Structures are given as structure tokens and as C-alpha cells.
């Protein structure tokens, strides 16, 4: 499976490993407690330097544009500039230049569905019904008796409609009221956004992560969404008319045309996990829409072999020829996977086995900053919280701030992130759980990530190979093979075996009797490095990577 991978020289984004940086939290250089671009630049060698670096290929920067930060940058007030908290365009150019010098690609986050209510476009739009920008957003009159134009619910709670006294109409916002939705039916909106795309590509960026794409396009007759019973909040209605319209796909195809003028630029889509047709629906025919689309199903799943098996047997094969899968376990919107997968078990052991899966399953992996040292979700008090969504549902939903705490670099005060008070507090264990301590320890999670990244880079089977799932493995174990022809014409074969249960697991290798060498055991205490195909033994939550001969 994965025929596209047969090419000896696939596009860079198929064999690359991406690393998501949350700019607020990576490195502060001016000691205001907030991360910034110079800070990120000072840490690029860590990500891909000549020595002792982690060894990733690309960084994705969550939004760095000017923003009132109601949604921490996902409310953009100017798409062609840098927020002063993070620096200047010059700082950005310097960062890009240094990243490229190190062989590190840089992709931007592009927020398409909405702008900030402070954006010039919205200010003009709300000023008058006669404004040339009026039609750039979604305005509607109320219904009789002061009712809103429709019953649509916003993703972050409450109605999607807010009355604007200045405009004397309601405007639509699928997220916060400070994030008015653009009207994607208007060709001028699309043209303006494609100008933004060209602005950054001309500056040298390597592509975009596209925010919330399944929300582009609405039924502008504003019909009510049908109700669903038994569920709460946002999921209490079928979102039939306020998202998942065909216009989203059409717009992404148009965008693909725009970027096709730039060799090598990559488009990576973020669609809600429950978008109809799943992420596969945004690959078009495989070569005319998005290059990569996040698949959040592993991010929503508990630690169990079944979900990972489903991913390999159904989700990956559903991607059209020419498209390419993604592997994502954590990001800035969800609790970190060490805690999610770790719930009710040995979180450390599972994080190690998850690293093996992340870096050997077929597809492009996305790491989230700090997962390589096993950063946990911050245990925050209400008064620490900053994200309005997290505050609104606290303490009933885990929220997003706990996964956004500052990067843990070393054992110094504030973990080397800043010398003043960090915008979100660091956990007490940052003096042990940090890059400096783990990089010095060959048994650490960090050292495991580094080793897997290196093996992946060196191994055609792992970074571009076909895969085959081994069906008749025990229920709690997952087994798959990766295979590729190398430049010299030989065939390289790798086997991955992971035990998801808390019991040791022993079984005979199901198909044939290949001999092999264990390259990695995720258990730092595992003794045997030989691979006996007639009798496989995996400890609780242990994974192994084996080179087959
Ligand atoms: C995406 C982002 C999230 C943001 C939302 C609205 O889901 O990942 O952080 O709040 O879109 O822009």
C-alpha cells in the first residue's frame, strides 16, 4: 500500500518530520514572559544543528501575525505583518534565513475562515451597508420578534450570531465573537487571501498549515440546523448548513492552483475530526487539492491497539492515490498525548511506545513542542488560565492552556524559557524533565526520539516505504512491516511490534521466519537485542523496531 512511495525521490514533505512551535511558549528573548521570533531563532540549532540536535526537517509556527490575541493569534488583524510581541518582519526574515541555512523548512499558519474583529476589512465592513467590504463578511438581519437569523451554535459556545449596533445587523462567527467569519462566496475575499499566500511564499516560506478549512462556505440562506437529542452544547445540532459545504473543497482546489506556481510549497489542512468523509475528503483527486491533511483520529483515541489498527487498515487506505497521510498525536488544541494515552497506566512507557508509532507509521509525522521530553499537561488553577475557551468550560473540560505551557529547556528558574514571569506557569517537575537533563541521559525519552528520528532519516523503508499490516497478531499487539527498495537496488524491511497491554505478550511471528536485529526497544531496561522470530516477547506497553533480513 502507498504506491506513491515507490518513487525514490518523493516530495520533501512526504519524508519530512514536522515540529509544531507554539510561539507564545517556545523561547522568550526579551524577557517579557512571552516567546518570540528571536527566541525561536536562538533554538533552531536544537531542532536541526550539526551536533546533538533533535533532527527534525520542518517547523510549523502557530500564528505570529498582529492580533488582539483573543484566540491567541487565531484572530488575525493583519495578515502581512508580525505581532510586536513576537518581533518584526526583519526578525522573521532572519529566522527564515537561519532555518534554511540549517536545512529546516518553515511553514506558516494561515487562518482562512475568520479574521479578528480588529482587522481593517471588518472595520470597513461594519461601517456601512454601502461599504465595498460589506459583503466580505456574513451579515444578516434578525428574524421577527428580535430572533437571530438562525439557530447556529459557535464552536466555542453560545450562538454564532452577534448583533453589531454599528452595522445594525447580525454578523456570523463560528468561533469567538471576536472572530467574524469571512464570506468565502465572495471572489474578492478569496483573491485577497491568495495575495496573502503569495506575500509569504515570495518571502520564502515553504508552505502553510490551513486553519479550520471545513468551515469555509456556509448556506447563506441561513437555514436552521436540525437538533440532535441527548448531546450538549455545540454537538446538540447537526451542523448541516454552517460548515462542510462544497465551497470548502472548491476553495482549496483554487488555492492549490495558486501555490502550484511555487515549486515545493506544501499545503496542510486542518479540518474538524468529524467532517463528513474525514480528512480524505480534502485531498481531491490526490493531486489537485491539499498535499497533507491532519488526521485527528489517533488524537481522539485512547491507548488501544484497535484504533491504531483501524488507522492502518482503513484510514490510510482511504486517502486517494497521490495524497499522503499524516500522523498526529498532540497539538495546541488537545491535552498532551502522554497524559491522554497514559491515563490509567504507565504514562512514561506509553509515551515511549507512542514515539515509536509516530515515527514509523506510514505518513508524515507532526511533533508538538516539548513532547520529546515528555512535557505533561500543566496543572493550572483558574486564575492561571488565559484561553477564553478553556475558561468557559473549566473545570468540566480539560481545555487548551494545559498543553500550552512554556518549553522546558533546563533546570534553571522558569526552565530557561524566560527570566521573568512566564505567561503560563511551568510545572514543578521542569527541573528534572527538561531538554538539558534528558539530552545527557541515553535512556531518556528525548534520546529515544532522537534515535528514532535518526533511524527514520537513514531508512528508506521508514521514511517512504510501503507498509503491510500483519493481521493475525494478538488482540492487544500491533504488528506492521515497512519496506522499500534502496538506491542500490536492495530491499530494506523493517518490522514494528507494539504491545498496548499492561501484561507481557508472547507469541510466534505469524508469517514466516525472518531473522532480524532489534534496533530499538522502547523499554530502556529490555535486555535482549536479538530477534527470535519463533517466539516474540514484548513487555507491558513495549514497542520494538526490528530490521528484518
Ligand atoms: C483551529 C485552531 C484553534 C483555533 C480555531 C479557530 O482549530 O487550531 O486553535 O482556536 O481553529 O481559529
Short mmCIF file of N, CA and C and ligand atoms in Angstrom, two decimals, residues 20 22 60 62-63 71-75 109 111 113-114 155-156 175-176 179 209-212 215 270 296 331-333 387 389 400 404, ligand 1:
data_model
loop_
_atom_site.label_atom_id
_atom_site.label_comp_id
_atom_site.label_asym_id
_atom_site.label_seq_id
_atom_site.Cartn_x
_atom_site.Cartn_y
_atom_site.Cartn_z
N UNK A 20 5.81 21.28 15.54
CA UNK A 20 4.95 22.46 15.76
C UNK A 20 5.49 23.30 16.90
N UNK A 22 4.64 26.49 19.27
CA UNK A 22 3.63 27.44 19.74
C UNK A 22 4.40 28.69 20.16
N UNK A 60 6.46 24.22 11.96
CA UNK A 60 5.19 24.92 11.70
C UNK A 60 5.03 25.90 12.87
N UNK A 62 2.65 28.28 14.83
CA UNK A 62 1.28 28.74 15.06
C UNK A 62 1.28 30.25 14.83
N UNK A 63 0.12 30.90 14.65
CA UNK A 63 0.10 32.27 14.10
C UNK A 63 0.97 33.29 14.83
N UNK A 71 -7.99 34.76 20.63
CA UNK A 71 -7.78 33.32 20.42
C UNK A 71 -6.30 33.05 20.17
N UNK A 72 -5.48 33.78 20.86
CA UNK A 72 -4.03 33.57 20.85
C UNK A 72 -3.43 33.46 19.44
N UNK A 73 -3.85 34.42 18.61
CA UNK A 73 -3.26 34.53 17.27
C UNK A 73 -4.16 34.00 16.18
N UNK A 74 -5.15 33.18 16.53
CA UNK A 74 -6.08 32.68 15.53
C UNK A 74 -7.17 33.74 15.24
N UNK A 75 -6.93 34.94 15.71
CA UNK A 75 -7.77 36.09 15.37
C UNK A 75 -6.82 37.14 14.80
N UNK A 109 1.07 29.41 9.69
CA UNK A 109 -0.31 29.03 9.97
C UNK A 109 -1.18 30.07 9.26
N UNK A 111 -4.97 31.49 8.79
CA UNK A 111 -6.34 31.42 9.32
C UNK A 111 -7.27 31.96 8.25
N UNK A 113 -10.89 31.06 7.71
CA UNK A 113 -12.34 31.16 7.91
C UNK A 113 -12.76 32.52 8.47
N UNK A 114 -11.90 33.10 9.31
CA UNK A 114 -12.29 34.33 10.00
C UNK A 114 -11.09 35.23 10.19
N UNK A 155 -18.54 27.18 17.80
CA UNK A 155 -17.69 26.09 18.29
C UNK A 155 -17.25 26.32 19.73
N UNK A 156 -17.05 27.59 20.09
CA UNK A 156 -16.56 27.89 21.44
C UNK A 156 -17.69 28.27 22.40
N UNK A 175 -16.51 30.80 15.74
CA UNK A 175 -15.71 30.55 16.95
C UNK A 175 -16.05 31.64 17.97
N UNK A 176 -15.11 32.51 18.32
CA UNK A 176 -15.42 33.56 19.30
C UNK A 176 -16.11 34.74 18.59
N UNK A 179 -14.08 36.85 16.35
CA UNK A 179 -13.56 36.23 15.12
C UNK A 179 -14.65 36.14 14.05
N UNK A 209 0.01 25.72 7.04
CA UNK A 209 -0.96 24.90 7.74
C UNK A 209 -2.25 25.73 7.69
N UNK A 210 -3.31 25.15 7.18
CA UNK A 210 -4.54 25.89 6.89
C UNK A 210 -5.57 25.61 7.98
N UNK A 211 -5.96 26.68 8.65
CA UNK A 211 -6.79 26.56 9.84
C UNK A 211 -8.27 26.32 9.50
N UNK A 212 -8.87 25.37 10.18
CA UNK A 212 -10.34 25.20 10.20
C UNK A 212 -10.99 25.24 8.82
N UNK A 215 -14.82 24.89 7.68
CA UNK A 215 -15.80 25.94 8.00
C UNK A 215 -15.96 26.95 6.86
N UNK A 270 -6.27 21.62 8.12
CA UNK A 270 -6.85 21.22 9.40
C UNK A 270 -8.37 21.27 9.26
N UNK A 296 -7.03 13.47 12.90
CA UNK A 296 -7.05 13.61 14.36
C UNK A 296 -7.58 12.37 15.07
N UNK A 331 -1.37 18.46 19.74
CA UNK A 331 -1.21 19.82 19.21
C UNK A 331 -1.70 20.80 20.27
N UNK A 332 -1.81 22.07 19.89
CA UNK A 332 -2.12 23.13 20.85
C UNK A 332 -3.60 23.16 21.26
N UNK A 333 -4.41 22.29 20.69
CA UNK A 333 -5.84 22.31 21.00
C UNK A 333 -6.29 21.16 21.90
N UNK A 387 -6.86 31.22 27.96
CA UNK A 387 -7.66 30.93 26.77
C UNK A 387 -9.15 31.01 27.12
N UNK A 389 -11.78 29.84 25.73
CA UNK A 389 -12.48 28.56 25.61
C UNK A 389 -12.21 27.69 26.84
N UNK A 400 -7.42 24.04 26.77
CA UNK A 400 -6.24 24.06 25.91
C UNK A 400 -4.99 24.64 26.58
N UNK A 404 -0.23 24.21 26.62
CA UNK A 404 0.47 25.34 26.01
C UNK A 404 1.53 25.94 26.93
C1 LIG B 1 -8.24 25.81 14.84
C2 LIG B 1 -7.06 26.13 15.73
C3 LIG B 1 -7.57 26.59 17.07
C4 LIG B 1 -8.41 27.83 16.86
C5 LIG B 1 -9.53 27.57 15.88
C6 LIG B 1 -10.16 28.84 15.42
O1 LIG B 1 -8.93 24.70 15.27
O2 LIG B 1 -6.21 25.02 15.83
O3 LIG B 1 -6.53 26.85 17.97
O4 LIG B 1 -8.92 28.26 18.08
O5 LIG B 1 -9.06 26.93 14.71
O6 LIG B 1 -9.28 29.56 14.61
#
